[in-house]
Short mmCIF file of C-alpha atoms in Angstrom, two decimals:
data_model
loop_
_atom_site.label_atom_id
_atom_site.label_comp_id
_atom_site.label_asym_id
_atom_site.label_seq_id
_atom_site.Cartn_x
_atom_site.Cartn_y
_atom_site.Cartn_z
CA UNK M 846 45.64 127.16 -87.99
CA UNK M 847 46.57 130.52 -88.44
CA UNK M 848 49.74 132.50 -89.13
CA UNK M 849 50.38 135.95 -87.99
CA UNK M 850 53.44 137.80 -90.02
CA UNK M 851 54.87 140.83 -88.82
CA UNK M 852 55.10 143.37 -91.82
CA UNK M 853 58.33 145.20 -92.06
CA UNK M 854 58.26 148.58 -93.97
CA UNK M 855 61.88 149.98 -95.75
CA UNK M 856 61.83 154.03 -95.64
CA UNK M 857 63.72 154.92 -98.55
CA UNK M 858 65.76 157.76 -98.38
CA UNK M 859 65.11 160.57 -101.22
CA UNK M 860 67.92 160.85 -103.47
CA UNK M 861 69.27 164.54 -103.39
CA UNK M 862 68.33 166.54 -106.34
CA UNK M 863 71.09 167.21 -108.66
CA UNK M 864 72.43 171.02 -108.55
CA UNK M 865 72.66 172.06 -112.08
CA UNK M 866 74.36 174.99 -113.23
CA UNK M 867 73.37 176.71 -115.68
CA UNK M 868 75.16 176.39 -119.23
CA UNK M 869 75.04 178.99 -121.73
CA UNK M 870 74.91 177.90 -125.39
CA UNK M 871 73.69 180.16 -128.20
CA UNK M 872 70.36 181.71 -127.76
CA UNK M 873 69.93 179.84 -124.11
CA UNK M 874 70.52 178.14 -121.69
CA UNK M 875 70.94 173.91 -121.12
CA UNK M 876 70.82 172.62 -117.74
CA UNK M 877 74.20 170.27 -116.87
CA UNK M 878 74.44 167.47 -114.17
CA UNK M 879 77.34 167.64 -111.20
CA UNK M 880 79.28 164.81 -111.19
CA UNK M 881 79.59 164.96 -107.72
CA UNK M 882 75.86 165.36 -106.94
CA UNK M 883 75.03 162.40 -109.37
CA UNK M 884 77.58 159.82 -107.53
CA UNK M 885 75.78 160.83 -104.15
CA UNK M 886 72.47 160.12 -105.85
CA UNK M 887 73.77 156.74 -106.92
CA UNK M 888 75.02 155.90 -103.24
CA UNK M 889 72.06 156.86 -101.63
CA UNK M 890 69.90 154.66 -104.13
CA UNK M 891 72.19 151.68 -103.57
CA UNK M 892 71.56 151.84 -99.39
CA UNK M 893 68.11 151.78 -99.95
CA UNK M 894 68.13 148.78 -102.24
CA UNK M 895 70.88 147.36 -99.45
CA UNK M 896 67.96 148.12 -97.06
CA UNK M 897 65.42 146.44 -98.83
CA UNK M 898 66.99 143.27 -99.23
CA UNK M 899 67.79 143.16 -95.32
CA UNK M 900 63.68 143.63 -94.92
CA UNK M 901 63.26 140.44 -97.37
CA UNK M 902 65.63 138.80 -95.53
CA UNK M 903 64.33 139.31 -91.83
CA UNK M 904 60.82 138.10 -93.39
CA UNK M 905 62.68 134.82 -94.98
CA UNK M 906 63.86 134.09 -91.30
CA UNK M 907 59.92 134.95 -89.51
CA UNK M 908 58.44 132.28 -91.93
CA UNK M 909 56.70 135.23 -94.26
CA UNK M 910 58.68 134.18 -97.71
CA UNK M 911 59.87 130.61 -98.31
CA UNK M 912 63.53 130.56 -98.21
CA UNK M 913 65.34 129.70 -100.88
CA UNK M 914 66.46 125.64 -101.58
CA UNK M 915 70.04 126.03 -102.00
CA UNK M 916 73.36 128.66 -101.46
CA UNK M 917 72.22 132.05 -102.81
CA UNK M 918 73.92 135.02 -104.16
CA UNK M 919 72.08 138.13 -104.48
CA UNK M 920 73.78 140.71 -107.11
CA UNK M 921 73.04 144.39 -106.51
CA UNK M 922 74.50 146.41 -108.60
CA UNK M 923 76.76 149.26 -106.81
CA UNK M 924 78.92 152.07 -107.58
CA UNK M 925 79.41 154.10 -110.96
CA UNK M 926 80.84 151.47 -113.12
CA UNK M 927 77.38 149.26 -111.98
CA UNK M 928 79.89 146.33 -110.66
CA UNK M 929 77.99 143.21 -109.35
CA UNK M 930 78.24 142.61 -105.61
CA UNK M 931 77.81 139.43 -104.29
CA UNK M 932 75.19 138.99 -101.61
CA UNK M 933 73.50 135.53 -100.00
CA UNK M 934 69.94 135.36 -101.45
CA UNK M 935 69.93 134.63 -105.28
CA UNK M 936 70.40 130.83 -105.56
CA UNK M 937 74.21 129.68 -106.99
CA UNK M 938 74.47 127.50 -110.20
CA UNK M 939 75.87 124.11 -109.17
CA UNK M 940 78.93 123.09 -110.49
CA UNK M 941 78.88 119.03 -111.45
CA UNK M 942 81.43 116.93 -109.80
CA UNK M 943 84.38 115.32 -112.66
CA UNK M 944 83.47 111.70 -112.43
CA UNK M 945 87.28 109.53 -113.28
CA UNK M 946 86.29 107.07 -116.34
CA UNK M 947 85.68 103.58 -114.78
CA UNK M 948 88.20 100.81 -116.46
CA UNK M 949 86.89 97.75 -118.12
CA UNK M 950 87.57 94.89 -116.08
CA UNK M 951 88.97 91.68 -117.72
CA UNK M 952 87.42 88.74 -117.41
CA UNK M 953 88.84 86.11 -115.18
CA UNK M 954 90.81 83.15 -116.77
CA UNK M 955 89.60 79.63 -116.28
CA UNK M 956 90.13 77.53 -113.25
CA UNK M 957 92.13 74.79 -113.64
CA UNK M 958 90.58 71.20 -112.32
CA UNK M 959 90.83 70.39 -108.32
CA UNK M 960 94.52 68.51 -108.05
CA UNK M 961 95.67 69.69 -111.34
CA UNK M 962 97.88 73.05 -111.13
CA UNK M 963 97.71 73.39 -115.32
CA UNK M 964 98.52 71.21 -117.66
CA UNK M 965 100.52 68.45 -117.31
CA UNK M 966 101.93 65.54 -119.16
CA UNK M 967 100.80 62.32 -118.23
CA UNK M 968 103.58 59.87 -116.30
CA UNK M 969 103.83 55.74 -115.88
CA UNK M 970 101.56 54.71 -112.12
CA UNK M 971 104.22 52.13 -111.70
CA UNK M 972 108.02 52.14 -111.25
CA UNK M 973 110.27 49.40 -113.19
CA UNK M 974 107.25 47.71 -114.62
CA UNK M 975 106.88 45.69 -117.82
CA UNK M 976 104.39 45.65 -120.12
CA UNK M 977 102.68 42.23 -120.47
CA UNK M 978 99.04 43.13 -122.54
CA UNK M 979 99.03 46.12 -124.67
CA UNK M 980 95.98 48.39 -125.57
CA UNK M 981 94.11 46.41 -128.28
CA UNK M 982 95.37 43.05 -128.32
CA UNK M 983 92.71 40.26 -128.82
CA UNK M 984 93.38 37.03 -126.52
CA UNK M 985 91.22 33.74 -124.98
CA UNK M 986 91.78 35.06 -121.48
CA UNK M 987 89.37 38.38 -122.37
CA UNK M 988 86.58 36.19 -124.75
CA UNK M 989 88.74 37.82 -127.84
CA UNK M 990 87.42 41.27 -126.86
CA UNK M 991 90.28 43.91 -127.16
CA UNK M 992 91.84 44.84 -124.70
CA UNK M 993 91.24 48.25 -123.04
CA UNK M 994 94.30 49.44 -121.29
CA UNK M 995 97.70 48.84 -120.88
CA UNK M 996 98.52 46.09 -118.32
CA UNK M 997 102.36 46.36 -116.53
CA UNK M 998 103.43 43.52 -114.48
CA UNK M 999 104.89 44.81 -111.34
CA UNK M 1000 105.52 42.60 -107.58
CA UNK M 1001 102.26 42.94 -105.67
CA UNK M 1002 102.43 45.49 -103.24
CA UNK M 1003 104.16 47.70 -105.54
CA UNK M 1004 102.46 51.66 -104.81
CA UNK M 1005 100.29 52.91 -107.45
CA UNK M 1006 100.46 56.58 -108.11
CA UNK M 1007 98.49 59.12 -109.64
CA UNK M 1008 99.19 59.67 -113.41
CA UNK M 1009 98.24 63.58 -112.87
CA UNK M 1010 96.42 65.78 -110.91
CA UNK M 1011 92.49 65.55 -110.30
CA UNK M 1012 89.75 64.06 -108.15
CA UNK M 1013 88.94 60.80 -107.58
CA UNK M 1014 85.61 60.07 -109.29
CA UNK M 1015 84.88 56.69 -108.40
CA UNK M 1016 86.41 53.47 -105.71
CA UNK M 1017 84.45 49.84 -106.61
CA UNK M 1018 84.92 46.58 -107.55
CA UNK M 1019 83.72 43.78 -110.04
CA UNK M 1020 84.91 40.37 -111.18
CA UNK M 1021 87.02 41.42 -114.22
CA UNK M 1022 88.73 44.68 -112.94
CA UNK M 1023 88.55 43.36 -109.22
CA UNK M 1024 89.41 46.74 -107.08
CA UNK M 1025 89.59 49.72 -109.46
CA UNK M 1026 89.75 53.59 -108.92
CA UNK M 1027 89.39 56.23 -111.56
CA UNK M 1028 90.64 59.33 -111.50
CA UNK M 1029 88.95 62.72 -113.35
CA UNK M 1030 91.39 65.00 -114.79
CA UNK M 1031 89.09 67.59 -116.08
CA UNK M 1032 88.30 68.25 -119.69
CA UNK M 1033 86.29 64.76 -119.56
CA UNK M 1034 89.88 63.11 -119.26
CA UNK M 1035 89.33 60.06 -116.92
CA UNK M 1036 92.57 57.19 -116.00
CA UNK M 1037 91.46 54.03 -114.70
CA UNK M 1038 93.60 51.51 -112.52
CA UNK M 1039 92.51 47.83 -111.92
CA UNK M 1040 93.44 44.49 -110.47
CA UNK M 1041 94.75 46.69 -106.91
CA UNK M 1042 94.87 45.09 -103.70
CA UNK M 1043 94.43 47.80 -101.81
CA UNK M 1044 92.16 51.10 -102.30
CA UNK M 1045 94.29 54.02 -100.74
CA UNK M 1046 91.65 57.25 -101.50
CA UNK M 1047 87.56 57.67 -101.48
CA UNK M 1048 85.40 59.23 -103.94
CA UNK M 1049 85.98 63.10 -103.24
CA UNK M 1050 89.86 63.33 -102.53
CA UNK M 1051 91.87 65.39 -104.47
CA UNK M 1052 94.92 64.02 -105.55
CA UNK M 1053 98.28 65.64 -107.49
CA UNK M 1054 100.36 63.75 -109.63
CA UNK M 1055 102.65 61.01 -108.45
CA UNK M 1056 100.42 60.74 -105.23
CA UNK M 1057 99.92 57.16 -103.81
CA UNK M 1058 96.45 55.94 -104.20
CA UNK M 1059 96.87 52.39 -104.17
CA UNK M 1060 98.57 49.36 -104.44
CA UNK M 1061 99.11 46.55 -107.09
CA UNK M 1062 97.44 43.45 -106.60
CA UNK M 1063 95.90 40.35 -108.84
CA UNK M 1064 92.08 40.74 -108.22
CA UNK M 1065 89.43 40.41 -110.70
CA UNK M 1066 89.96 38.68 -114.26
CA UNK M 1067 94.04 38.18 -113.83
CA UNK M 1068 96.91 35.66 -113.67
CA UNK M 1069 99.38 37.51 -111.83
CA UNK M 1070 100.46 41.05 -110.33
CA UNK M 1071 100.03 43.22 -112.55
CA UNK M 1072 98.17 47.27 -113.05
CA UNK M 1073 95.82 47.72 -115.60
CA UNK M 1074 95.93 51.59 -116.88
CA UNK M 1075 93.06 52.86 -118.98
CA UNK M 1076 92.56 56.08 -120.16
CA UNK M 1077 89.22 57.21 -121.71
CA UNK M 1078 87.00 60.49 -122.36
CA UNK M 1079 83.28 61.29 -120.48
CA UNK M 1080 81.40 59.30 -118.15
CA UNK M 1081 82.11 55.26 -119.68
CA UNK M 1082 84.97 53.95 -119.16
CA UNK M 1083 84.09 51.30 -122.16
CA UNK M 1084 83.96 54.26 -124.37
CA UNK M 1085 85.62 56.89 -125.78
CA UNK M 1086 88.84 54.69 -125.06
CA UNK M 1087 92.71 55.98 -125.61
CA UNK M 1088 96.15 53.88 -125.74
CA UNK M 1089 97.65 55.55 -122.51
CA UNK M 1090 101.06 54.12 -124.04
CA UNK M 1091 100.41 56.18 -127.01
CA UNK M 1092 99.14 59.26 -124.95
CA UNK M 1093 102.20 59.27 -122.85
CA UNK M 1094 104.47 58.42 -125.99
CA UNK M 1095 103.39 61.62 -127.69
CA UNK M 1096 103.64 64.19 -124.53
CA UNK M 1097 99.76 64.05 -123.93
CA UNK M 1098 98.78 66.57 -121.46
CA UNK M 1099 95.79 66.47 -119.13
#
């Protein structure tokens, strides 16, 4: 495929000649420029370079020179003092853009368990009850195995409560603790109440402190009424045990 590109020719005009005058300094004479003369020289150079870039120009736009990849600015120098004039063909220097300094961004504070707003101190599941069995002692009734909770003699019936915010982890039953629930805290902090007669949550639920979640009963392994309250760390509730009388004596928080 061919191209055909129209050739544009500048005529430049001749410059005028300088007059001189003759000057007259000891044994001859020195030729002397007019200022006047010289200035009109100047002028008439400047069109033709003027001229010359409008030629380069018309060829840019006919396809005959590739045009240039950014704003230009052509600088011709004009006049008698040779000030720079400011033309569209000589490609501009880019000025960057001032980026703003990006702030560090903090990092975001822990979240605190489901149920549990922060930390709280952990409060008696029963109203007006009385301790019958505390955490530790060694009777027939339990084989002389210690005992692992606290147990509070309440009327059956009586609504058990939450001892602090969390999630209920797990809703069963067996033939000592009869109908138990535990409750996970976070941290590995777990509660445990037994002997109920009635199961008021499922596995999932949230639950805040003081909520109802069941009610006091005599199943399992017991003589009477009564909650058992256990309070142990991790996954076993036969390990890792705590005296929830002690916890609560001290302020423990969960």
């Amino acid at each position: 495929m061919s191209m055909c590109v129209t050739s544009h020719t500048a005529t430049l005009p001749t410059a005028p000649t300088p007059d001189v005058a003759p000057t007259t300094t000891g044994g001859g004479e020195v030729p002397a420029p007019v200022p006047g003369d010289l200035a009109s020289a100047i002028a008439g150079l400047t069109a033709a370079v003027e001229q010359l870039a409008a030629v380069v120009q018309s060829l840019q736009g006919a396809g005959a020179l590739g045009s240039p990849a950014g704003p230009t600015t052509n600088v011709v120098s004009g006049g008698a003092s040779g000030a720079p004039l400011a033309d569209a063909n000589v490609p501009a220097t880019p000025v960057p853009a001032a980026t703003a300094p990006v702030a560090p961004v903090a990092p975001a504070a822990p979240a605190a368990p489901a149920g549990n707003p922060g930390k709280q101190k952990l409060q008696l599941p029963v109203k007006n009850a009385t301790v019958t069995s505390h955490f530790g002692e060694v009777s027939a009734i339990r084989n002389s195995i210690p005992h692992t909770g606290t147990d509070y003699a309440v009327p059956a019936g009586t609504s058990v409560d939450a001892a602090a915010g969390g999630v209920v982890k797990q809703v069963s039953s067996d033939s000592i603790g009869g109908n138990w629930i535990i409750v996970d805290h976070g941290d590995g902090l777990q509660t445990y109440y037994g002997h109920l007669s009635a199961q008021d949550v499922k596995v999932g639920d949230v639950v805040t402190q003081g909520q109802h979640i069941g009610k006091v009963g005599s199943t399992g392994l017991a003589t009477g009424p009564h909650l058992h309250f256990g309070l142990f760390r991790g996954d076993d509730r036969t390990k890792n045990l705590e005296d929830p009388q002690a916890f609560m004596a001290r302020g423990g928080e969960v």
